[in-house]
Amino acid sequence: QQPVQSPQAVILREGEDAVINCSSSKALYSVHWYRQKHGEAPVFLMILLKGGEQKGHDKISASFNEKKQQSSLYLTASQLSYSGTYFCGTGHILTGGGNKLTFGTGTQLKVEL
Amino acid sequence: DTGVSQNPRHKITKRGQNVTFRCDPISEHNRLYWYRQTLGQGPEFLTYFQNEAQLEKSRLLSDRFSAERPKGSFSTLEIQRTEQGDSAMYLCASRWDRGVAGGPRYEQFFGPGTRLTVL
């Protein structure tokens, strides 16, 4: 089942902070965050793994609450380049060790001057 | 450029025609994924390869869809007898195998996609 993201859309002034939430009805093994600009490929931002391992962007942080089956992405001191649609993807192990991502509903973020 | 590449970038076809898309993953990645994305939605998983073996297929992948990765490098996705509902962006992603020097890595790197329009 598709993770639910909130908010659906947010408009920020440059320099403001934002939080994007991702909730799953299923137990989470890993959460992947991507940003996608219109007409472009999703770009990897952050991954959080069960057990606390975290890798990703140095200007963006995230949290992962396994018990609540939730993840949050924190964007601080937003820049114009942060504009785009943010997707969380929950990871599911596949045969042979692959990792299927089920993407959330998306959050449209726009940063203005 | 060492990223994932996809061709063509755009494809317009008439209903009932067959189309084929190509994906060239990052060279050292042995796992390859296909996703489909419709307007305003996140990508949806279609199928997955480990080397040349197709190990998983989504129920979204009807009999009209077939994917191959003959030598474990590039992959093709073919849609036969296209329908208007097939119109979407088709994304390819690749990933490192676990255990490569540097530890397990899980990021999927996406290509720019092929936008299919079925008239």
PDB file of C-alpha atoms in Angstrom:
ATOM      1  CA  GLN A   1       0.000   0.000   0.000  1.00  0.00           C
ATOM      2  CA  GLN A   2       1.182   3.473  -0.894  1.00  0.00           C
ATOM      3  CA  PRO A   3       2.715   5.584   1.897  1.00  0.00           C
ATOM      4  CA  VAL A   4       0.875   8.806   2.666  1.00  0.00           C
ATOM      5  CA  GLN A   5       2.763  12.075   2.651  1.00  0.00           C
ATOM      6  CA  SER A   6       1.870  15.372   4.268  1.00  0.00           C
ATOM      7  CA  PRO A   7       1.523  18.138   3.465  1.00  0.00           C
ATOM      8  CA  GLN A   8       0.453  17.714  -0.149  1.00  0.00           C
ATOM      9  CA  ALA A   9       1.936  21.080  -1.027  1.00  0.00           C
ATOM     10  CA  VAL A  10       3.866  23.843   0.687  1.00  0.00           C
ATOM     11  CA  ILE A  11       5.139  27.263  -0.324  1.00  0.00           C
ATOM     12  CA  LEU A  12       8.151  28.697   1.454  1.00  0.00           C
ATOM     13  CA  ARG A  13      10.078  31.911   1.342  1.00  0.00           C
ATOM     14  CA  GLU A  14      13.792  31.440   0.805  1.00  0.00           C
ATOM     15  CA  GLY A  15      15.483  30.707   4.113  1.00  0.00           C
ATOM     16  CA  GLU A  16      12.448  29.154   5.796  1.00  0.00           C
ATOM     17  CA  ASP A  17      12.302  25.601   7.086  1.00  0.00           C
ATOM     18  CA  ALA A  18       9.944  22.789   6.155  1.00  0.00           C
ATOM     19  CA  VAL A  19       9.054  19.312   7.343  1.00  0.00           C
ATOM     20  CA  ILE A  20       7.612  16.618   5.092  1.00  0.00           C
ATOM     21  CA  ASN A  21       6.080  13.548   6.679  1.00  0.00           C
ATOM     22  CA  CYS A  22       5.692  10.030   5.332  1.00  0.00           C
ATOM     23  CA  SER A  23       3.488   7.396   6.981  1.00  0.00           C
ATOM     24  CA  SER A  24       3.162   3.751   6.094  1.00  0.00           C
ATOM     25  CA  SER A  25       0.574   1.180   7.074  1.00  0.00           C
ATOM     26  CA  LYS A  26       3.215  -1.531   6.785  1.00  0.00           C
ATOM     27  CA  ALA A  27       6.355  -2.184   8.797  1.00  0.00           C
ATOM     28  CA  LEU A  28       9.277  -0.243   7.385  1.00  0.00           C
ATOM     29  CA  TYR A  29      12.604  -1.749   6.447  1.00  0.00           C
ATOM     30  CA  SER A  30      14.003   1.355   4.825  1.00  0.00           C
ATOM     31  CA  VAL A  31      12.816   4.773   3.730  1.00  0.00           C
ATOM     32  CA  HIS A  32      14.226   6.537   0.697  1.00  0.00           C
ATOM     33  CA  TRP A  33      13.668  10.196  -0.070  1.00  0.00           C
ATOM     34  CA  TYR A  34      13.820  11.646  -3.574  1.00  0.00           C
ATOM     35  CA  ARG A  35      13.253  15.052  -5.097  1.00  0.00           C
ATOM     36  CA  GLN A  36      11.878  15.366  -8.605  1.00  0.00           C
ATOM     37  CA  LYS A  37      11.737  18.498 -10.699  1.00  0.00           C
ATOM     38  CA  HIS A  38       9.209  18.769 -13.480  1.00  0.00           C
ATOM     39  CA  GLY A  39      10.146  16.594 -16.436  1.00  0.00           C
ATOM     40  CA  GLU A  40      13.261  15.240 -14.769  1.00  0.00           C
ATOM     41  CA  ALA A  41      14.290  12.004 -13.070  1.00  0.00           C
ATOM     42  CA  PRO A  42      13.882  11.588  -9.315  1.00  0.00           C
ATOM     43  CA  VAL A  43      17.129  12.503  -7.565  1.00  0.00           C
ATOM     44  CA  PHE A  44      18.218  10.579  -4.480  1.00  0.00           C
ATOM     45  CA  LEU A  45      18.397  12.628  -1.272  1.00  0.00           C
ATOM     46  CA  MET A  46      18.398  10.421   1.787  1.00  0.00           C
ATOM     47  CA  ILE A  47      18.055   6.869   2.920  1.00  0.00           C
ATOM     48  CA  LEU A  48      17.213   5.670   6.396  1.00  0.00           C
ATOM     49  CA  LEU A  49      17.593   2.051   7.330  1.00  0.00           C
ATOM     50  CA  LYS A  50      16.054   0.050  10.123  1.00  0.00           C
ATOM     51  CA  GLY A  51      18.529   0.061  12.942  1.00  0.00           C
ATOM     52  CA  GLY A  52      19.455   3.685  12.574  1.00  0.00           C
ATOM     53  CA  GLU A  53      21.869   3.830   9.662  1.00  0.00           C
ATOM     54  CA  GLN A  54      21.423   6.988   7.661  1.00  0.00           C
ATOM     55  CA  LYS A  55      23.038   8.279   4.519  1.00  0.00           C
ATOM     56  CA  GLY A  56      22.316  11.327   2.489  1.00  0.00           C
ATOM     57  CA  HIS A  57      22.466  14.986   1.864  1.00  0.00           C
ATOM     58  CA  ASP A  58      24.437  17.290   4.145  1.00  0.00           C
ATOM     59  CA  LYS A  59      21.886  20.104   3.967  1.00  0.00           C
ATOM     60  CA  ILE A  60      18.845  17.928   4.512  1.00  0.00           C
ATOM     61  CA  SER A  61      18.133  15.671   7.450  1.00  0.00           C
ATOM     62  CA  ALA A  62      15.563  13.027   8.192  1.00  0.00           C
ATOM     63  CA  SER A  63      14.205  10.883  10.960  1.00  0.00           C
ATOM     64  CA  PHE A  64      12.836   7.363  10.947  1.00  0.00           C
ATOM     65  CA  ASN A  65      10.463   6.079  13.607  1.00  0.00           C
ATOM     66  CA  GLU A  66      10.168   2.346  13.054  1.00  0.00           C
ATOM     67  CA  LYS A  67       7.512   1.842  15.716  1.00  0.00           C
ATOM     68  CA  LYS A  68       5.257   4.515  14.308  1.00  0.00           C
ATOM     69  CA  GLN A  69       6.114   3.488  10.737  1.00  0.00           C
ATOM     70  CA  GLN A  70       6.872   7.092   9.917  1.00  0.00           C
ATOM     71  CA  SER A  71       9.661   9.159   8.463  1.00  0.00           C
ATOM     72  CA  SER A  72      10.123  12.911   8.275  1.00  0.00           C
ATOM     73  CA  LEU A  73      12.336  14.975   5.997  1.00  0.00           C
ATOM     74  CA  TYR A  74      13.675  18.256   7.360  1.00  0.00           C
ATOM     75  CA  LEU A  75      14.631  21.038   4.986  1.00  0.00           C
ATOM     76  CA  THR A  76      16.367  23.913   6.714  1.00  0.00           C
ATOM     77  CA  ALA A  77      17.228  27.336   5.366  1.00  0.00           C
ATOM     78  CA  SER A  78      15.474  26.529   2.111  1.00  0.00           C
ATOM     79  CA  GLN A  79      16.935  27.631  -1.193  1.00  0.00           C
ATOM     80  CA  LEU A  80      15.254  28.209  -4.539  1.00  0.00           C
ATOM     81  CA  SER A  81      16.845  24.986  -5.755  1.00  0.00           C
ATOM     82  CA  TYR A  82      14.836  23.013  -3.194  1.00  0.00           C
ATOM     83  CA  SER A  83      11.672  23.497  -5.251  1.00  0.00           C
ATOM     84  CA  GLY A  84      10.229  20.290  -6.634  1.00  0.00           C
ATOM     85  CA  THR A  85       8.137  17.313  -5.668  1.00  0.00           C
ATOM     86  CA  TYR A  86       9.423  15.214  -2.807  1.00  0.00           C
ATOM     87  CA  PHE A  87       8.662  11.529  -2.645  1.00  0.00           C
ATOM     88  CA  CYS A  88       9.313   9.043   0.096  1.00  0.00           C
ATOM     89  CA  GLY A  89       9.786   5.457  -0.969  1.00  0.00           C
ATOM     90  CA  THR A  90       9.458   2.523   1.357  1.00  0.00           C
ATOM     91  CA  GLY A  91      11.778  -0.359   0.594  1.00  0.00           C
ATOM     92  CA  HIS A  92      10.741  -3.999   0.316  1.00  0.00           C
ATOM     93  CA  ILE A  93      13.248  -6.773  -0.129  1.00  0.00           C
ATOM     94  CA  LEU A  94      12.814  -8.758  -3.328  1.00  0.00           C
ATOM     95  CA  THR A  95      13.989 -12.172  -4.451  1.00  0.00           C
ATOM     96  CA  GLY A  96      17.741 -12.143  -4.796  1.00  0.00           C
ATOM     97  CA  GLY A  97      18.226  -9.158  -2.535  1.00  0.00           C
ATOM     98  CA  GLY A  98      16.725  -6.445  -4.701  1.00  0.00           C
ATOM     99  CA  ASN A  99      14.831  -3.545  -3.182  1.00  0.00           C
ATOM    100  CA  LYS A 100      11.431  -2.522  -4.529  1.00  0.00           C
ATOM    101  CA  LEU A 101      10.445   1.028  -3.709  1.00  0.00           C
ATOM    102  CA  THR A 102       6.813   1.916  -3.110  1.00  0.00           C
ATOM    103  CA  PHE A 103       6.574   5.661  -3.493  1.00  0.00           C
ATOM    104  CA  GLY A 104       4.334   7.949  -1.509  1.00  0.00           C
ATOM    105  CA  THR A 105       1.762  10.421  -2.701  1.00  0.00           C
ATOM    106  CA  GLY A 106       4.295  13.218  -3.090  1.00  0.00           C
ATOM    107  CA  THR A 107       4.717  16.706  -1.612  1.00  0.00           C
ATOM    108  CA  GLN A 108       5.028  19.694  -3.908  1.00  0.00           C
ATOM    109  CA  LEU A 109       7.390  22.260  -2.463  1.00  0.00           C
ATOM    110  CA  LYS A 110       7.920  25.715  -3.909  1.00  0.00           C
ATOM    111  CA  VAL A 111      10.500  28.149  -2.607  1.00  0.00           C
ATOM    112  CA  GLU A 112      10.008  31.784  -3.463  1.00  0.00           C
ATOM    113  CA  LEU A 113      12.159  34.868  -2.976  1.00  0.00           C
TER     114      LEU A 113
ATOM    115  CA  ASP B   1      28.317  10.912 -18.454  1.00  0.00           C
ATOM    116  CA  THR B   2      28.200   7.886 -16.168  1.00  0.00           C
ATOM    117  CA  GLY B   3      24.553   8.111 -15.133  1.00  0.00           C
ATOM    118  CA  VAL B   4      21.607   5.974 -16.189  1.00  0.00           C
ATOM    119  CA  SER B   5      20.540   6.725 -19.746  1.00  0.00           C
ATOM    120  CA  GLN B   6      17.250   5.991 -21.458  1.00  0.00           C
ATOM    121  CA  ASN B   7      16.197   6.156 -25.084  1.00  0.00           C
ATOM    122  CA  PRO B   8      14.153   7.520 -26.597  1.00  0.00           C
ATOM    123  CA  ARG B   9      13.284  10.391 -24.296  1.00  0.00           C
ATOM    124  CA  HIS B  10       9.898  10.857 -25.927  1.00  0.00           C
ATOM    125  CA  LYS B  11       7.724   8.508 -27.923  1.00  0.00           C
ATOM    126  CA  ILE B  12       4.394   9.263 -29.532  1.00  0.00           C
ATOM    127  CA  THR B  13       2.554   6.311 -30.998  1.00  0.00           C
ATOM    128  CA  LYS B  14      -0.888   5.352 -32.181  1.00  0.00           C
ATOM    129  CA  ARG B  15      -3.024   2.951 -30.235  1.00  0.00           C
ATOM    130  CA  GLY B  16      -2.317  -0.632 -31.193  1.00  0.00           C
ATOM    131  CA  GLN B  17       1.304  -0.089 -32.164  1.00  0.00           C
ATOM    132  CA  ASN B  18       4.255  -1.731 -30.424  1.00  0.00           C
ATOM    133  CA  VAL B  19       6.956   0.319 -28.748  1.00  0.00           C
ATOM    134  CA  THR B  20      10.325  -0.527 -27.239  1.00  0.00           C
ATOM    135  CA  PHE B  21      12.374   1.480 -24.781  1.00  0.00           C
ATOM    136  CA  ARG B  22      15.998   1.042 -23.849  1.00  0.00           C
ATOM    137  CA  CYS B  23      17.798   1.604 -20.555  1.00  0.00           C
ATOM    138  CA  ASP B  24      21.553   1.672 -20.060  1.00  0.00           C
ATOM    139  CA  PRO B  25      22.347   1.451 -16.341  1.00  0.00           C
ATOM    140  CA  ILE B  26      25.458   2.671 -14.602  1.00  0.00           C
ATOM    141  CA  SER B  27      28.085   0.191 -15.734  1.00  0.00           C
ATOM    142  CA  GLU B  28      28.960  -1.437 -12.439  1.00  0.00           C
ATOM    143  CA  HIS B  29      25.340  -1.797 -11.291  1.00  0.00           C
ATOM    144  CA  ASN B  30      23.959  -5.301 -11.583  1.00  0.00           C
ATOM    145  CA  ARG B  31      20.447  -4.564 -10.332  1.00  0.00           C
ATOM    146  CA  LEU B  32      18.055  -2.836 -12.693  1.00  0.00           C
ATOM    147  CA  TYR B  33      14.468  -1.684 -12.095  1.00  0.00           C
ATOM    148  CA  TRP B  34      11.660  -0.387 -14.276  1.00  0.00           C
ATOM    149  CA  TYR B  35       9.017   1.979 -12.893  1.00  0.00           C
ATOM    150  CA  ARG B  36       6.074   3.757 -14.439  1.00  0.00           C
ATOM    151  CA  GLN B  37       4.988   7.238 -13.418  1.00  0.00           C
ATOM    152  CA  THR B  38       1.753   8.961 -14.357  1.00  0.00           C
ATOM    153  CA  LEU B  39       1.110  12.662 -13.950  1.00  0.00           C
ATOM    154  CA  GLY B  40       0.976  13.765 -10.334  1.00  0.00           C
ATOM    155  CA  GLN B  41       1.858  10.340  -8.967  1.00  0.00           C
ATOM    156  CA  GLY B  42       4.982   8.737  -7.635  1.00  0.00           C
ATOM    157  CA  PRO B  43       6.763   6.057  -9.645  1.00  0.00           C
ATOM    158  CA  GLU B  44       5.223   2.570  -9.514  1.00  0.00           C
ATOM    159  CA  PHE B  45       7.371  -0.547  -9.608  1.00  0.00           C
ATOM    160  CA  LEU B  46       7.058  -2.693 -12.727  1.00  0.00           C
ATOM    161  CA  THR B  47       9.899  -5.201 -12.756  1.00  0.00           C
ATOM    162  CA  TYR B  48      13.401  -5.976 -11.516  1.00  0.00           C
ATOM    163  CA  PHE B  49      16.515  -7.693 -12.856  1.00  0.00           C
ATOM    164  CA  GLN B  50      19.538  -9.058 -11.123  1.00  0.00           C
ATOM    165  CA  ASN B  51      22.089  -9.352 -13.891  1.00  0.00           C
ATOM    166  CA  GLU B  52      20.169 -10.987 -16.775  1.00  0.00           C
ATOM    167  CA  ALA B  53      17.572 -12.675 -14.566  1.00  0.00           C
ATOM    168  CA  GLN B  54      14.144 -11.097 -14.233  1.00  0.00           C
ATOM    169  CA  LEU B  55      13.325 -11.892 -10.618  1.00  0.00           C
ATOM    170  CA  GLU B  56      10.174  -9.922  -9.912  1.00  0.00           C
ATOM    171  CA  LYS B  57       7.243  -8.569 -11.891  1.00  0.00           C
ATOM    172  CA  SER B  58       4.428  -6.374 -10.660  1.00  0.00           C
ATOM    173  CA  ARG B  59       0.804  -7.210 -11.306  1.00  0.00           C
ATOM    174  CA  LEU B  60       0.799  -3.887 -13.172  1.00  0.00           C
ATOM    175  CA  LEU B  61       2.841  -5.592 -15.861  1.00  0.00           C
ATOM    176  CA  SER B  62       0.199  -7.091 -18.113  1.00  0.00           C
ATOM    177  CA  ASP B  63       0.888  -9.707 -20.787  1.00  0.00           C
ATOM    178  CA  ARG B  64       1.405  -6.898 -23.272  1.00  0.00           C
ATOM    179  CA  PHE B  65       4.539  -5.822 -21.428  1.00  0.00           C
ATOM    180  CA  SER B  66       7.835  -7.658 -21.663  1.00  0.00           C
ATOM    181  CA  ALA B  67      11.243  -6.746 -20.392  1.00  0.00           C
ATOM    182  CA  GLU B  68      14.650  -8.216 -21.091  1.00  0.00           C
ATOM    183  CA  ARG B  69      18.207  -7.738 -20.014  1.00  0.00           C
ATOM    184  CA  PRO B  70      19.983 -10.193 -22.298  1.00  0.00           C
ATOM    185  CA  LYS B  71      23.594  -9.782 -21.216  1.00  0.00           C
ATOM    186  CA  GLY B  72      23.082  -8.256 -17.817  1.00  0.00           C
ATOM    187  CA  SER B  73      23.885  -4.794 -19.097  1.00  0.00           C
ATOM    188  CA  PHE B  74      21.252  -2.734 -20.953  1.00  0.00           C
ATOM    189  CA  SER B  75      17.572  -3.556 -20.683  1.00  0.00           C
ATOM    190  CA  THR B  76      14.597  -3.163 -22.986  1.00  0.00           C
ATOM    191  CA  LEU B  77      10.934  -2.730 -22.131  1.00  0.00           C
ATOM    192  CA  GLU B  78       8.463  -3.545 -24.893  1.00  0.00           C
ATOM    193  CA  ILE B  79       4.775  -2.746 -24.900  1.00  0.00           C
ATOM    194  CA  GLN B  80       2.674  -4.531 -27.480  1.00  0.00           C
ATOM    195  CA  ARG B  81      -0.678  -3.294 -28.793  1.00  0.00           C
ATOM    196  CA  THR B  82      -0.389  -0.027 -26.877  1.00  0.00           C
ATOM    197  CA  GLU B  83      -3.473   1.459 -25.221  1.00  0.00           C
ATOM    198  CA  GLN B  84      -4.132   5.040 -24.213  1.00  0.00           C
ATOM    199  CA  GLY B  85      -3.822   3.993 -20.583  1.00  0.00           C
ATOM    200  CA  ASP B  86      -0.182   3.123 -21.227  1.00  0.00           C
ATOM    201  CA  SER B  87       0.642   6.806 -21.596  1.00  0.00           C
ATOM    202  CA  ALA B  88       3.119   7.575 -18.826  1.00  0.00           C
ATOM    203  CA  MET B  89       6.754   8.222 -18.023  1.00  0.00           C
ATOM    204  CA  TYR B  90       8.750   4.984 -17.944  1.00  0.00           C
ATOM    205  CA  LEU B  91      11.695   5.216 -15.605  1.00  0.00           C
ATOM    206  CA  CYS B  92      14.670   2.925 -15.280  1.00  0.00           C
ATOM    207  CA  ALA B  93      16.833   2.757 -12.166  1.00  0.00           C
ATOM    208  CA  SER B  94      19.966   0.846 -11.259  1.00  0.00           C
ATOM    209  CA  ARG B  95      21.715  -0.006  -8.047  1.00  0.00           C
ATOM    210  CA  TRP B  96      24.916  -1.394  -6.595  1.00  0.00           C
ATOM    211  CA  ASP B  97      24.936  -4.950  -5.412  1.00  0.00           C
ATOM    212  CA  ARG B  98      25.321  -5.523  -1.706  1.00  0.00           C
ATOM    213  CA  GLY B  99      28.792  -6.358  -0.581  1.00  0.00           C
ATOM    214  CA  VAL B 100      30.638  -4.188  -3.057  1.00  0.00           C
ATOM    215  CA  ALA B 101      33.715  -2.616  -1.520  1.00  0.00           C
ATOM    216  CA  GLY B 102      32.514   0.245   0.620  1.00  0.00           C
ATOM    217  CA  GLY B 103      29.722  -1.664   2.212  1.00  0.00           C
ATOM    218  CA  PRO B 104      26.106  -2.304   1.234  1.00  0.00           C
ATOM    219  CA  ARG B 105      24.511   0.497  -0.707  1.00  0.00           C
ATOM    220  CA  TYR B 106      20.854   0.890  -1.358  1.00  0.00           C
ATOM    221  CA  GLU B 107      20.399   3.995  -3.482  1.00  0.00           C
ATOM    222  CA  GLN B 108      18.571   3.548  -6.747  1.00  0.00           C
ATOM    223  CA  PHE B 109      19.795   5.913  -9.421  1.00  0.00           C
ATOM    224  CA  PHE B 110      17.115   6.904 -11.882  1.00  0.00           C
ATOM    225  CA  GLY B 111      17.435   7.676 -15.544  1.00  0.00           C
ATOM    226  CA  PRO B 112      15.677  10.634 -17.214  1.00  0.00           C
ATOM    227  CA  GLY B 113      12.804   8.438 -18.372  1.00  0.00           C
ATOM    228  CA  THR B 114      10.944   7.857 -21.608  1.00  0.00           C
ATOM    229  CA  ARG B 115       7.682   9.737 -21.918  1.00  0.00           C
ATOM    230  CA  LEU B 116       5.160   7.682 -23.876  1.00  0.00           C
ATOM    231  CA  THR B 117       2.080   9.238 -25.405  1.00  0.00           C
ATOM    232  CA  VAL B 118      -0.456   6.903 -26.980  1.00  0.00           C
ATOM    233  CA  LEU B 119      -2.899   8.649 -29.292  1.00  0.00           C
TER     234      LEU B 119
END
